[in-house]
């Protein structure tokens, strides 16, 4: 399966603390577009959508616009990038969301016919909470992660209805109660999209520069269960550090991770 890396929402620029040689970069919304043989296109995360770029205050909230300072360029939406890659929007038959925060759900209305895979705890947490991102009535496909299937030390892992066996939901709670990562075995091997389990790749390594302070503060303000999240980060760090695992770990907002992956595929519109 071919996996494209799309940035569907640049935000304010950040910079790690200390000597690191990393230039400041705008925070991204790192989405994946997976080309499957049997299930059409699978979009992992949706970033900001076209309507967000037209009516940002009504759809994202003034507070969010104030601190996140999203660029809201229509050309960055998943809708426009899918088209630029030569596909039709309706070719996106499945969407996977790690959780339901607004910087992940904005593109939902741009793909109204897609089946939206989301953890049942995430969906339960917003039931009865209207939001413009799901006012159109998405085709939710809630799932549980209470089985005993294992994958690289994670438990409760499961395939998703209608998707190939090489696409797996991987429980990674903490940022939110039902936060879930997505593993996909693409042409380049296994990739684990860890969503907002961490914001900066240095969190996975002991010897790394410290995270941009703003991202640290943001994680503290938004995470539901810090201890649980950090347990997940420790496991992700061990996985990423083990060359025998063959698994590459990425997150939703780290711009340096995104740039490295996007540049490996010059055909990607995010490169
Ligand atoms: Zn996020």
XYZ file of C-alpha atoms and ligand atoms in Angstrom:
272
model
C 0.000 0.000 0.000
C 1.231 3.430 -0.843
C 1.135 5.925 2.015
C 1.173 9.676 1.338
C 2.021 12.205 4.019
C -0.148 15.340 3.939
C 0.004 18.434 6.101
C -3.632 19.482 6.376
C -3.154 22.472 8.637
C -0.112 24.623 9.404
C -0.202 26.524 12.677
C 2.196 28.771 14.586
C 5.946 28.186 14.355
C 7.735 26.485 17.265
C 11.330 25.723 18.161
C 12.853 23.126 20.512
C 14.842 24.277 23.551
C 18.643 24.006 23.613
C 21.233 23.150 20.976
C 19.602 21.058 18.324
C 20.192 22.453 14.853
C 16.480 22.410 14.120
C 15.076 25.523 12.500
C 11.732 26.812 13.786
C 8.864 25.378 11.769
C 5.090 25.773 11.783
C 3.250 23.028 13.664
C 1.509 20.701 11.206
C -1.563 18.477 11.055
C 0.161 15.321 9.810
C -2.389 13.222 7.940
C -1.909 10.020 5.953
C -3.571 9.110 2.696
C -3.384 5.352 2.156
C -4.031 3.849 -1.269
C -5.489 0.374 -0.728
C -6.209 -2.218 -3.407
C -9.611 -3.209 -2.103
C -10.952 -0.395 0.081
C -10.300 2.766 -1.889
C -8.477 5.605 -0.168
C -8.118 5.753 3.612
C -7.560 9.160 5.171
C -5.943 9.118 8.625
C -6.815 12.366 10.453
C -8.411 15.217 8.510
C -6.835 18.445 9.796
C -8.782 21.585 8.930
C -11.487 21.516 6.285
C -12.570 23.840 3.534
C -15.370 25.380 5.611
C -12.872 26.071 8.433
C -10.853 28.204 6.037
C -13.967 30.203 5.091
C -15.532 30.642 8.562
C -12.745 30.045 11.081
C -14.238 31.754 14.128
C -17.588 29.991 13.843
C -16.056 26.570 13.273
C -12.844 26.577 15.335
C -13.507 29.203 18.018
C -11.782 32.503 18.737
C -9.726 31.050 21.585
C -8.229 28.359 19.386
C -7.485 30.835 16.584
C -5.768 33.074 19.133
C -3.151 30.637 20.383
C -2.864 28.128 17.513
C -2.826 30.759 14.758
C -3.754 28.285 11.987
C -2.829 29.365 8.461
C -6.156 28.068 7.056
C -5.015 27.911 3.462
C -7.602 26.048 1.321
C -4.700 24.477 -0.596
C -3.675 22.648 2.602
C -7.031 20.927 3.105
C -7.155 17.171 2.559
C -9.879 17.765 -0.034
C -7.626 19.876 -2.248
C -4.597 17.623 -1.736
C -6.548 14.471 -2.610
C -7.604 16.190 -5.827
C -4.054 17.304 -6.580
C -2.941 13.677 -6.245
C -5.366 12.813 -9.050
C -8.184 11.306 -6.988
C -11.818 12.245 -6.563
C -13.051 13.195 -3.091
C -15.484 10.272 -3.157
C -12.534 7.910 -3.599
C -11.872 8.509 0.115
C -14.063 5.698 1.430
C -12.650 5.469 4.938
C -11.461 7.983 7.527
C -9.638 7.087 10.747
C -9.430 9.610 13.582
C -7.076 9.177 16.547
C -9.453 11.357 18.589
C -12.047 14.089 18.087
C -10.257 17.371 18.883
C -11.048 20.121 16.405
C -7.660 20.141 14.666
C -8.317 16.512 13.638
C -11.969 16.641 12.585
C -12.197 19.735 10.366
C -12.050 17.787 7.103
C -14.940 15.445 7.964
C -17.592 17.502 6.079
C -15.419 17.438 2.941
C -15.839 13.647 2.727
C -19.454 13.140 3.830
C -19.819 9.628 2.394
C -16.705 8.127 4.004
C -17.027 5.611 6.822
C -15.473 7.265 9.885
C -13.671 4.850 12.215
C -13.452 6.209 15.737
C -13.078 4.610 19.174
C -16.433 4.172 20.918
C -15.171 6.096 23.983
C -14.297 9.115 21.807
C -17.716 9.104 20.217
C -19.459 8.676 23.577
C -17.559 11.685 24.939
C -19.056 14.022 22.313
C -22.517 12.504 22.053
C -25.013 15.273 22.630
C -22.344 17.887 21.907
C -23.139 19.563 18.591
C -20.196 20.780 16.533
C -19.983 22.123 12.979
C -17.438 19.411 12.120
C -20.059 16.679 12.560
C -23.286 18.603 11.993
C -23.646 16.858 8.599
C -24.025 13.457 10.319
C -20.876 11.459 9.488
C -21.147 7.718 8.894
C -19.553 6.886 12.256
C -18.156 3.385 12.655
C -17.344 3.108 16.367
C -15.124 0.275 17.554
C -13.909 -1.086 20.896
C -10.338 -2.091 21.755
C -11.056 -4.640 24.453
C -9.764 -7.729 22.656
C -6.524 -9.535 23.378
C -4.791 -9.156 20.022
C -1.223 -7.910 20.409
C 1.124 -5.963 18.167
C 4.661 -4.985 19.225
C 3.775 -4.896 22.923
C 0.447 -3.100 22.522
C -2.714 -4.974 23.519
C -6.310 -4.638 22.369
C -5.109 -4.031 18.828
C -7.668 -4.707 16.113
C -8.337 -4.498 12.378
C -11.200 -2.267 11.252
C -14.360 -3.178 9.324
C -13.864 -3.003 5.576
C -10.128 -2.323 5.766
C -7.140 -4.551 4.927
C -5.552 -6.639 7.692
C -2.403 -4.511 7.433
C -4.234 -1.501 8.874
C -4.654 -1.754 12.648
C -6.163 0.371 15.403
C -3.673 0.475 18.302
C -5.006 1.652 21.706
C -2.940 4.563 23.014
C -5.124 6.342 25.554
C -4.073 9.265 27.714
C -4.292 12.369 25.563
C -8.016 11.540 25.482
C -9.789 8.500 26.981
C -10.284 6.752 23.643
C -7.193 8.055 21.852
C -6.022 5.410 19.367
C -3.012 5.152 17.074
C -3.084 3.652 13.594
C -0.563 1.160 12.255
C -0.250 0.567 8.525
C 2.122 -1.701 6.633
C 2.851 0.336 3.528
C 5.404 -0.060 0.759
C 8.108 1.238 3.125
C 7.200 -1.084 6.025
C 5.195 -0.538 9.189
C 4.296 3.014 10.145
C 2.582 3.907 13.422
C 0.714 7.223 13.469
C 0.555 8.010 17.183
C -1.735 11.038 16.934
C -1.319 13.395 19.887
C 0.297 10.829 22.221
C 3.345 13.114 21.954
C 3.937 16.452 20.248
C 7.709 16.407 19.716
C 9.896 13.510 18.559
C 12.439 14.254 21.293
C 9.909 12.977 23.835
C 10.704 9.473 22.588
C 14.436 9.729 23.381
C 16.422 10.443 26.515
C 19.220 12.346 24.775
C 17.035 14.660 22.713
C 16.568 18.421 23.014
C 13.624 19.536 25.117
C 10.273 20.026 23.460
C 9.166 23.503 22.396
C 7.737 24.984 25.628
C 4.448 25.862 23.987
C 3.859 22.249 23.003
C 4.657 21.052 26.518
C 2.166 23.509 27.982
C -0.412 22.567 25.403
C -0.117 18.859 26.147
C -0.514 19.519 29.886
C -3.636 21.579 29.257
C -5.293 19.115 26.908
C -4.310 15.620 28.088
C -6.917 13.587 29.947
C -4.573 11.234 31.851
C -0.898 12.194 32.013
C 0.400 8.969 33.584
C -1.404 6.856 31.029
C -0.118 8.996 28.175
C 3.470 8.805 29.440
C 3.225 5.023 29.727
C 2.309 5.026 26.052
C 5.174 7.381 25.186
C 7.649 5.062 26.936
C 6.361 2.156 24.872
C 6.541 4.218 21.671
C 10.102 5.239 22.511
C 11.163 1.616 22.962
C 9.508 0.682 19.684
C 11.111 3.556 17.772
C 14.551 2.778 19.231
C 14.443 -0.905 18.294
C 15.723 -1.310 14.737
C 14.538 -4.919 14.765
C 10.933 -3.762 15.090
C 10.929 -2.228 11.636
C 8.284 0.245 12.827
C 8.542 3.960 12.172
C 6.674 6.111 14.674
C 5.195 9.520 13.806
C 2.849 11.935 15.542
C 0.209 14.413 14.432
C 1.863 17.785 14.963
C 5.683 17.472 14.914
C 6.840 19.479 11.848
C 10.336 17.943 11.754
C 8.955 14.413 11.600
C 6.547 15.481 8.891
C 9.172 17.207 6.804
C 11.476 14.174 6.898
C 8.740 11.820 5.726
C 7.238 14.137 3.126
C 10.645 14.764 1.588
C 11.182 11.028 1.149
C 8.347 11.094 -1.376
C 8.780 14.088 -3.689
C 5.459 13.290 -5.354
C 3.636 14.205 -2.176
C 1.974 17.604 -2.206
C 3.268 18.237 1.306
C 6.907 17.849 0.293
Zn -4.090 17.636 17.841
